[in-house]
Short mmCIF file of C-alpha atoms and ligand atoms in Angstrom, two decimals:
data_model
loop_
_atom_site.label_atom_id
_atom_site.label_comp_id
_atom_site.label_asym_id
_atom_site.label_seq_id
_atom_site.Cartn_x
_atom_site.Cartn_y
_atom_site.Cartn_z
CA MET A 1385 28.26 -1.28 7.88
CA ASP A 1386 28.60 -2.45 5.11
CA GLU A 1387 28.23 -0.84 1.89
CA LEU A 1388 25.13 -2.21 0.85
CA GLN A 1389 23.76 -1.40 4.15
CA ARG A 1390 25.42 2.12 3.70
CA LYS A 1391 23.41 2.44 0.29
CA ILE A 1392 20.30 1.66 1.78
CA GLU A 1393 20.80 4.38 4.41
CA ASP A 1394 21.36 6.48 2.09
CA HIS A 1395 17.88 5.97 0.22
CA ILE A 1396 15.90 6.35 2.41
CA LYS A 1397 17.43 9.95 3.79
CA ALA A 1398 17.41 10.86 0.05
CA LEU A 1399 13.23 9.73 -0.21
CA SER A 1400 12.77 10.75 3.11
CA GLN A 1401 13.52 14.30 2.27
CA PHE A 1402 10.50 14.27 -0.39
CA THR A 1403 7.62 14.82 2.16
CA ALA A 1404 5.25 17.36 1.95
CA THR A 1405 5.16 17.72 5.78
CA PRO A 1406 8.78 17.55 7.04
CA ASP A 1407 9.63 17.42 10.78
CA GLU A 1408 5.81 15.73 10.95
CA GLY A 1409 6.39 12.87 9.07
CA THR A 1410 6.40 11.76 5.75
CA THR A 1411 3.21 13.10 3.67
CA ARG A 1412 3.88 12.06 -0.01
CA LEU A 1413 1.09 11.77 -2.08
CA THR A 1414 0.24 10.25 -5.12
CA TYR A 1415 1.33 12.76 -8.14
CA SER A 1416 1.93 15.34 -5.63
CA LYS A 1417 5.52 17.39 -6.05
CA GLU A 1418 7.14 15.02 -3.34
CA ASP A 1419 5.30 12.11 -5.93
CA LEU A 1420 7.52 13.27 -8.47
CA GLN A 1421 10.56 14.18 -6.43
CA ALA A 1422 10.84 10.20 -5.38
CA ARG A 1423 9.87 9.27 -8.82
CA ALA A 1424 12.83 11.18 -9.92
CA TYR A 1425 15.17 10.11 -7.69
CA ILE A 1426 13.84 5.73 -8.07
CA LYS A 1427 14.29 6.56 -11.96
CA GLU A 1428 18.36 7.87 -11.37
CA VAL A 1429 18.82 4.76 -9.67
CA MET A 1430 17.40 2.04 -11.75
CA LYS A 1431 19.82 4.37 -14.49
CA SER A 1432 22.75 3.93 -12.42
CA TYR A 1433 22.27 0.15 -12.12
CA GLY A 1434 21.38 -0.17 -15.93
CA LEU A 1435 18.57 -0.89 -15.95
CA VAL A 1436 15.29 0.04 -18.81
CA VAL A 1437 13.34 2.54 -16.95
CA ARG A 1438 9.38 3.32 -18.27
CA GLU A 1439 6.04 4.43 -16.47
CA ASP A 1440 2.70 2.48 -17.20
CA GLY A 1441 -0.40 4.91 -18.00
CA PHE A 1442 -0.86 4.71 -14.15
CA GLY A 1443 2.13 6.49 -13.02
CA ASN A 1444 4.13 2.85 -11.98
CA ILE A 1445 7.79 3.06 -12.39
CA PHE A 1446 9.01 0.13 -13.81
CA GLY A 1447 13.31 -0.29 -13.96
CA LYS A 1448 13.70 -3.62 -16.37
CA LEU A 1449 16.83 -5.84 -16.15
CA GLU A 1450 16.61 -7.81 -20.04
CA GLY A 1451 16.87 -11.56 -19.86
CA GLU A 1452 18.16 -13.63 -22.50
CA LEU A 1453 14.33 -14.43 -23.12
CA GLU A 1454 12.19 -11.76 -24.06
CA GLY A 1455 9.82 -12.66 -20.40
CA PRO A 1456 7.97 -13.61 -18.41
CA SER A 1457 9.14 -10.69 -16.08
CA VAL A 1458 10.16 -11.13 -12.16
CA LEU A 1459 8.80 -8.28 -10.44
CA ILE A 1460 10.09 -6.84 -6.92
CA GLY A 1461 9.45 -3.56 -4.89
CA SER A 1462 6.21 -2.09 -3.22
CA HIS A 1463 4.93 1.24 -3.24
CA PHE A 1464 6.21 5.01 -3.22
CA ASP A 1465 3.42 6.99 -1.85
CA SER A 1466 2.23 7.22 1.87
CA VAL A 1467 -0.20 7.61 4.80
CA PRO A 1468 -0.48 11.76 6.19
CA HIS A 1469 2.38 12.20 8.54
CA GLY A 1470 3.68 8.61 7.78
CA GLY A 1471 6.77 6.98 7.97
CA ASP A 1472 9.83 6.07 5.69
CA TYR A 1473 9.93 2.51 5.74
CA ASP A 1474 6.57 1.57 4.98
CA GLY A 1475 6.45 0.90 1.03
CA PRO A 1476 10.05 2.68 -0.09
CA ALA A 1477 11.90 -0.15 2.13
CA GLY A 1478 10.47 -2.66 -0.45
CA VAL A 1479 11.13 -0.22 -3.31
CA ILE A 1480 14.86 -0.04 -1.94
CA ALA A 1481 15.21 -3.30 -1.69
CA GLY A 1482 14.31 -3.92 -5.16
CA LEU A 1483 16.31 -1.87 -6.40
CA GLU A 1484 19.59 -2.66 -4.84
CA VAL A 1485 18.62 -6.46 -5.67
CA ALA A 1486 19.08 -5.24 -9.15
CA GLY A 1487 22.03 -3.20 -8.14
CA LEU A 1488 23.43 -6.89 -6.99
CA PHE A 1489 23.10 -8.61 -10.31
CA PHE A 1490 24.33 -5.30 -11.83
CA GLU A 1491 27.58 -5.31 -9.51
CA LYS A 1492 27.87 -9.20 -10.34
CA ASN A 1493 27.38 -9.12 -14.00
CA ILE A 1494 24.50 -11.10 -13.74
CA LYS A 1495 22.47 -11.77 -16.83
CA PRO A 1496 19.36 -13.77 -16.22
CA GLU A 1497 17.04 -15.92 -18.36
CA TYR A 1498 13.95 -14.09 -17.54
CA PRO A 1499 13.92 -10.35 -16.62
CA LEU A 1500 14.40 -8.84 -13.43
CA GLU A 1501 11.93 -5.50 -13.12
CA VAL A 1502 12.17 -3.29 -10.07
CA ILE A 1503 8.99 -1.99 -9.43
CA ALA A 1504 7.80 1.32 -7.25
CA LEU A 1505 3.71 1.24 -7.52
CA ILE A 1506 1.33 4.40 -6.78
CA GLU A 1507 -1.01 4.96 -4.63
CA GLU A 1508 -0.94 2.20 -2.46
CA GLU A 1509 -2.34 3.58 0.95
CA GLY A 1510 -5.65 5.30 -1.25
CA SER A 1511 -4.13 8.36 1.06
CA ARG A 1512 -5.16 10.67 -2.04
CA PHE A 1513 -7.53 9.11 -4.22
CA GLY A 1514 -9.34 6.80 -1.41
CA GLY A 1515 -9.28 2.70 -1.89
CA GLY A 1516 -5.95 2.12 -2.37
CA LEU A 1517 -3.74 -0.22 -3.85
CA MET A 1518 -4.25 1.40 -7.50
CA GLY A 1519 -1.19 0.75 -9.08
CA SER A 1520 -1.12 -2.96 -8.53
CA ARG A 1521 -5.01 -3.13 -9.27
CA GLY A 1522 -4.64 -1.33 -11.88
CA MET A 1523 -1.92 -3.32 -13.43
CA THR A 1524 -4.08 -6.50 -12.86
CA GLY A 1525 -7.35 -5.48 -14.50
CA LYS A 1526 -8.84 -5.15 -11.33
CA LEU A 1527 -9.77 -1.03 -11.39
CA SER A 1528 -11.02 -0.60 -14.77
CA GLU A 1529 -9.99 2.46 -16.89
CA GLU A 1530 -12.91 4.23 -16.56
CA ASP A 1531 -13.40 4.19 -13.12
CA PHE A 1532 -9.16 4.81 -12.45
CA ALA A 1533 -10.14 8.01 -14.48
CA ARG A 1534 -13.11 8.86 -12.61
CA LEU A 1535 -11.48 8.86 -9.30
CA LYS A 1536 -10.79 12.37 -7.62
CA ASP A 1537 -9.05 13.76 -4.53
CA LYS A 1538 -10.92 15.71 -1.92
CA GLY A 1539 -9.91 18.51 -3.64
CA GLY A 1540 -12.34 16.89 -6.88
CA ILE A 1541 -8.82 16.79 -8.72
CA THR A 1542 -8.81 13.67 -10.85
CA THR A 1543 -6.45 10.84 -11.47
CA VAL A 1544 -5.54 12.29 -15.26
CA GLU A 1545 -5.96 16.19 -14.32
CA ALA A 1546 -3.66 14.99 -11.29
CA MET A 1547 -1.39 13.12 -13.88
CA LYS A 1548 -0.89 15.68 -16.42
CA ALA A 1549 -0.22 18.10 -13.70
CA ILE A 1550 2.81 16.93 -13.09
CA GLY A 1551 3.76 16.03 -16.46
CA LEU A 1552 3.61 12.31 -16.39
CA ASN A 1553 1.71 10.94 -19.19
CA PRO A 1554 -2.05 9.84 -18.62
CA ALA A 1555 -2.76 7.50 -21.18
CA LEU A 1556 -4.81 4.89 -19.53
CA SER A 1557 -2.81 1.49 -19.37
CA LYS A 1558 -4.36 -0.96 -20.04
CA GLN A 1559 -4.16 -4.07 -17.48
CA ARG A 1560 -0.68 -5.56 -17.68
CA ASP A 1561 -1.00 -9.36 -19.53
CA PRO A 1562 -0.85 -10.99 -16.70
CA GLN A 1563 1.46 -13.99 -18.94
CA SER A 1564 3.73 -11.43 -18.92
CA ILE A 1565 5.07 -11.42 -15.07
CA LYS A 1566 6.49 -15.16 -13.63
CA ALA A 1567 6.53 -13.51 -10.07
CA PHE A 1568 6.17 -10.44 -7.54
CA LEU A 1569 8.45 -10.00 -4.44
CA GLU A 1570 7.89 -7.58 -1.90
CA LEU A 1571 9.80 -6.77 1.24
CA HIS A 1572 7.82 -4.74 3.97
CA ILE A 1573 8.06 -3.91 7.62
CA GLU A 1574 6.31 -5.67 9.61
CA GLN A 1575 4.13 -3.42 10.95
CA GLY A 1576 3.31 -4.87 14.01
CA PRO A 1577 5.12 -5.99 17.04
CA ILE A 1578 5.61 -10.04 16.49
CA LEU A 1579 9.04 -10.19 14.63
CA GLU A 1580 10.83 -7.83 17.33
CA GLU A 1581 9.06 -9.66 19.86
CA LYS A 1582 10.08 -13.10 18.96
CA GLU A 1583 13.68 -11.37 18.17
CA ILE A 1584 13.53 -12.64 14.70
CA LYS A 1585 14.43 -10.99 11.60
CA ILE A 1586 12.53 -12.33 8.89
CA GLY A 1587 9.52 -13.03 8.29
CA ILE A 1588 7.55 -15.27 5.78
CA VAL A 1589 4.70 -14.17 5.10
CA GLU A 1590 2.12 -16.98 4.52
CA SER A 1591 -1.16 -14.92 4.26
CA ILE A 1592 -3.05 -11.15 4.14
CA VAL A 1593 -6.10 -10.42 5.63
CA GLY A 1594 -9.01 -9.14 3.84
CA LEU A 1595 -9.74 -5.45 3.92
CA THR A 1596 -13.14 -3.26 2.57
CA GLN A 1597 -13.25 0.17 2.70
CA LEU A 1598 -16.42 2.44 2.57
CA GLU A 1599 -16.74 6.02 1.62
CA VAL A 1600 -20.14 7.22 3.80
CA THR A 1601 -21.67 10.28 2.61
CA VAL A 1602 -24.40 12.04 5.82
CA GLU A 1603 -26.41 15.06 4.49
CA GLY A 1604 -28.63 17.11 6.79
CA LYS A 1605 -29.39 20.78 6.85
CA ALA A 1606 -27.16 23.80 7.14
CA GLY A 1607 -28.67 26.10 10.32
CA HIS A 1608 -27.49 29.16 12.52
CA ALA A 1609 -25.91 27.42 15.59
CA GLY A 1610 -27.76 30.43 17.41
CA THR A 1611 -31.20 30.43 16.36
CA THR A 1612 -32.24 26.93 15.07
CA PRO A 1613 -33.51 25.32 18.18
CA MET A 1614 -32.65 21.85 18.96
CA ASP A 1615 -35.69 20.13 17.47
CA ALA A 1616 -35.51 21.81 14.12
CA ARG A 1617 -32.33 20.42 13.04
CA SER A 1618 -31.27 18.03 11.12
CA ASP A 1619 -27.07 18.02 11.92
CA ALA A 1620 -25.12 15.71 10.20
CA LEU A 1621 -22.26 15.13 12.59
CA ILE A 1622 -24.71 14.47 14.96
CA ALA A 1623 -26.19 11.60 13.20
CA ALA A 1624 -22.67 10.49 11.75
CA ALA A 1625 -21.02 10.30 15.59
CA GLU A 1626 -24.42 8.30 16.63
CA ALA A 1627 -23.76 5.48 13.82
CA ILE A 1628 -19.83 5.62 14.24
CA THR A 1629 -20.16 5.41 18.25
CA GLN A 1630 -22.04 1.81 17.32
CA LEU A 1631 -19.41 0.13 14.72
CA PRO A 1632 -16.51 -0.69 16.95
CA LYS A 1633 -18.63 -3.55 19.00
CA LEU A 1634 -19.43 -5.05 15.46
CA ALA A 1635 -16.07 -6.20 15.52
CA ILE A 1636 -15.62 -7.00 18.92
CA VAL A 1637 -18.53 -9.64 19.03
CA GLU A 1638 -16.38 -11.00 15.92
CA GLY A 1639 -13.37 -12.00 17.67
CA SER A 1640 -9.67 -11.15 17.89
CA GLY A 1641 -8.91 -10.90 14.34
CA THR A 1642 -11.67 -8.98 12.73
CA VAL A 1643 -10.96 -4.90 13.08
CA ILE A 1644 -12.57 -1.98 12.18
CA THR A 1645 -11.86 1.68 12.13
CA VAL A 1646 -12.95 5.46 11.30
CA GLY A 1647 -9.97 7.07 10.00
CA GLN A 1648 -11.03 9.95 7.78
CA LEU A 1649 -14.12 12.40 8.63
CA ASN A 1650 -14.37 15.66 6.88
CA VAL A 1651 -17.36 18.04 8.29
CA PHE A 1652 -18.77 20.82 6.12
CA PRO A 1653 -19.01 23.92 6.11
CA ASN A 1654 -16.87 23.66 9.50
CA GLY A 1655 -17.94 26.18 11.19
CA SER A 1656 -17.72 26.52 14.67
CA ASN A 1657 -21.09 28.22 14.81
CA VAL A 1658 -23.28 26.24 11.67
CA ILE A 1659 -25.00 23.18 12.06
CA PRO A 1660 -23.07 20.40 9.40
CA ASN A 1661 -24.98 19.94 6.84
CA LYS A 1662 -22.70 17.32 5.24
CA VAL A 1663 -20.08 15.09 6.50
CA VAL A 1664 -17.87 12.37 4.77
CA PHE A 1665 -16.29 9.74 6.87
CA THR A 1666 -14.56 6.36 5.72
CA ILE A 1667 -14.87 2.69 7.50
CA ASP A 1668 -12.06 0.57 7.26
CA ILE A 1669 -13.04 -3.14 7.80
CA ARG A 1670 -10.18 -5.91 8.20
CA SER A 1671 -10.74 -9.64 9.13
CA THR A 1672 -8.70 -12.92 9.02
CA VAL A 1673 -12.56 -14.70 7.95
CA GLU A 1674 -14.19 -13.39 4.94
CA ASP A 1675 -17.69 -14.09 6.43
CA LYS A 1676 -16.84 -12.11 9.25
CA MET A 1677 -15.80 -9.19 7.37
CA ILE A 1678 -18.95 -9.55 5.28
CA ASN A 1679 -21.13 -9.33 8.11
CA VAL A 1680 -19.46 -6.79 10.21
CA MET A 1681 -19.65 -4.59 6.88
CA GLU A 1682 -23.42 -5.69 6.07
CA LYS A 1683 -24.37 -4.56 9.84
CA ALA A 1684 -22.41 -1.18 9.80
CA LYS A 1685 -24.50 -0.46 6.41
CA GLU A 1686 -27.82 -1.15 8.36
CA ILE A 1687 -26.85 1.16 11.54
CA ILE A 1688 -25.40 3.67 8.36
CA LEU A 1689 -29.24 3.37 6.31
CA SER A 1690 -30.77 3.10 9.91
CA ALA A 1691 -29.95 7.09 10.68
CA ASN A 1692 -32.15 8.36 7.49
CA LYS A 1693 -34.92 7.85 10.10
CA THR A 1694 -33.29 11.13 11.57
CA GLY A 1695 -33.98 13.48 9.09
CA VAL A 1696 -30.41 13.02 7.34
CA LYS A 1697 -29.80 11.24 3.90
CA THR A 1698 -26.96 8.90 3.34
CA SER A 1699 -24.92 7.36 0.93
CA ILE A 1700 -21.99 4.31 0.80
CA GLU A 1701 -19.88 4.20 -1.36
CA GLN A 1702 -17.67 0.86 -1.51
CA GLN A 1703 -13.94 1.64 -2.56
CA LEU A 1704 -12.53 -1.49 -1.86
CA TYR A 1705 -12.54 -4.76 -1.47
CA MET A 1706 -9.75 -8.01 -1.26
CA GLU A 1707 -10.64 -10.88 0.46
CA PRO A 1708 -7.95 -12.69 2.74
CA LYS A 1709 -5.37 -13.61 0.47
CA TYR A 1710 -2.64 -16.99 1.32
CA LEU A 1711 0.32 -16.34 -0.61
CA ASN A 1712 2.21 -18.71 -3.26
CA GLU A 1713 3.46 -22.22 -1.36
CA GLU A 1714 6.23 -22.06 -4.02
CA VAL A 1715 7.55 -18.96 -3.75
CA ARG A 1716 7.55 -18.74 0.04
CA SER A 1717 9.37 -22.00 0.26
CA ILE A 1718 12.10 -20.48 -2.37
CA LEU A 1719 12.45 -17.93 0.67
CA LYS A 1720 12.32 -19.92 3.64
CA GLU A 1721 15.11 -22.30 1.46
CA GLU A 1722 17.33 -19.21 0.52
CA SER A 1723 16.93 -18.01 4.37
CA THR A 1724 18.29 -20.96 5.62
CA ASP A 1725 20.90 -21.29 3.26
CA LEU A 1726 22.10 -18.00 4.13
CA GLY A 1727 21.95 -19.28 8.03
CA ILE A 1728 18.99 -16.42 8.27
CA GLN A 1729 16.29 -17.55 11.26
CA HIS A 1730 13.01 -16.47 9.73
CA THR A 1731 9.30 -17.55 10.59
CA SER A 1732 5.85 -17.66 9.31
CA ILE A 1733 3.78 -14.81 9.53
CA HIS A 1734 -0.07 -12.83 9.18
CA SER A 1735 -0.33 -9.72 7.51
CA GLY A 1736 -2.66 -7.29 9.40
CA ALA A 1737 -2.56 -4.90 7.32
CA GLY A 1738 -3.08 -4.98 3.39
CA HIS A 1739 -0.64 -4.68 0.27
CA ASP A 1740 0.17 -4.85 -3.47
CA ALA A 1741 1.52 -8.24 -2.89
CA MET A 1742 -2.39 -9.50 -2.08
CA VAL A 1743 -3.07 -7.71 -5.73
CA PHE A 1744 -0.72 -9.68 -7.66
CA ALA A 1745 -1.43 -13.22 -5.89
CA ASP A 1746 -4.60 -13.47 -8.41
CA VAL A 1747 -2.49 -13.01 -11.42
CA THR A 1748 1.20 -14.76 -10.53
CA ALA A 1749 2.95 -16.09 -7.79
CA ALA A 1750 3.23 -13.81 -5.20
CA GLY A 1751 5.78 -13.58 -2.18
CA MET A 1752 6.60 -10.97 0.86
CA ILE A 1753 8.74 -11.08 3.24
CA PHE A 1754 8.84 -8.89 6.61
CA ILE A 1755 11.34 -6.70 8.59
CA PRO A 1756 10.95 -5.89 12.09
CA SER A 1757 9.12 -2.35 12.82
CA LYS A 1758 10.68 -0.94 16.05
CA ASP A 1759 7.96 -0.97 19.22
CA GLY A 1760 5.55 -2.20 16.48
CA LEU A 1761 4.73 1.09 14.94
CA SER A 1762 3.70 2.33 11.36
CA HIS A 1763 2.08 5.20 10.17
CA CYS A 1764 3.12 7.33 12.24
CA PRO A 1765 6.57 9.59 12.09
CA GLU A 1766 7.96 7.03 14.63
CA GLU A 1767 7.87 4.54 12.20
CA TRP A 1768 11.35 2.68 12.06
CA SER A 1769 13.04 -0.53 10.79
CA ASP A 1770 17.08 -1.27 10.42
CA ALA A 1771 18.64 -0.94 7.41
CA LYS A 1772 20.79 -3.75 8.55
CA ASP A 1773 17.81 -5.75 8.44
CA ILE A 1774 16.83 -4.59 5.04
CA ALA A 1775 20.25 -5.40 3.59
CA THR A 1776 19.80 -8.71 5.51
CA ALA A 1777 16.10 -9.06 3.14
CA VAL A 1778 17.84 -7.84 0.23
CA ARG A 1779 20.43 -11.19 0.49
CA ILE A 1780 17.35 -13.56 0.68
CA LEU A 1781 15.47 -11.19 -2.50
CA PHE A 1782 18.48 -12.12 -4.23
CA GLU A 1783 19.20 -15.32 -4.13
CA THR A 1784 15.43 -15.90 -4.51
CA ALA A 1785 14.82 -13.79 -7.76
CA LYS A 1786 17.97 -15.56 -9.24
CA LYS A 1787 16.30 -18.72 -8.48
CA LEU A 1788 13.00 -17.16 -10.30
CA THR A 1789 14.56 -16.11 -13.05
CA GLY A 1790 17.07 -18.38 -13.52
CA ALA A 1791 20.23 -16.79 -13.33
O1 HGY B 1229 -4.11 -0.24 4.99
C1 HGY B 1229 -2.78 -0.64 4.65
O2 HGY B 1229 -3.02 -2.06 5.55
C2 HGY B 1229 -1.66 -0.68 4.48
O3 HGY B 1229 -0.40 0.22 4.94
N1 HGY B 1229 -2.29 0.60 3.00
MN1 MN B 1230 2.38 -0.64 2.68
MN1 MN B 1231 0.72 1.56 4.80
MN1 MN B 1232 20.29 -21.30 -2.50
#
């Protein structure tokens, strides 16, 4: 195993310890104790590579290698939060790749013309505050300071309170000046089966699926499970269930490339002998075609609102809306060229997962590469990718970063 691969293995092992659910996958929620542990580790590695470390008002971490010029910077990294009981690679693989690209600049004592900034982004998954892509949306002005400060987790704790609780400075950071960003590069695991099936190690991401997230609240009336006649109930869970079971066919009729998922459902008061008076659930809708995504979203809203006639009250909050994105042509061709130069077989690929790169694509030249996911699995403890493939990606990103920073 070469030195680079060994370092990558060490980083993966180190970060994998920072989980709230040891032995049951990685659960690292934003501004949690586990976030703080991962944050400290990432900053340590940044400092060991001579990077100037700072955090913005959202808690995104930056490790900057100064250039001959003040800016704009080439950003390289990914997110370091996780889904509940997720894997060790979704996000961290990209942060680690960014760190090790900076490590190669450091080892070879390369001084770029434009600065290189390794970036570790917060709350991409939305597991704590809902919606997701929070760190990148905050940086690019897609999430206003007020909206950011208003966000609450399931326990009613706001972002600002949660930041303070772990000693982060909750000074709400303004959107970063887009002029200060020259490009954004991200390595990510594919989270699907294509690269593994094709036996190709590198995917150059061409497009990213559009995605929208809704949070639905259904309010009924609590009551005694034993003494309340069936015709005298307004049961929030039954109403929610009747609506939810109608959702999958909305995506199925749109054909492949359009999907809908209800991943989170909370029942209140959640007593086995109490008629539920409130249910809160999420709807995640994705499509490669924006019109189809909108179509499914509108029909889902109709179904939810039609539940009102059964004596419950429903409300819908849009937590995220991202249209499908094409990534930057020029960066894509550099990634292809550098892969070819290094003799690495690669293929163009579409992403069915959302990523921070799709947010940065609105303000700068964004590029993304994938490595294979074992059995195409992700968002589960079985998620695994080969450190050897991360090392290969680092080599491609190093050459690309040199080109983009004018090194
Ligand atoms: O949900 C997604 O596509 C990403 O993993 N946040
Ligand atoms: Mn991810
Ligand atoms: Mn993910
Ligand atoms: Mn070259």
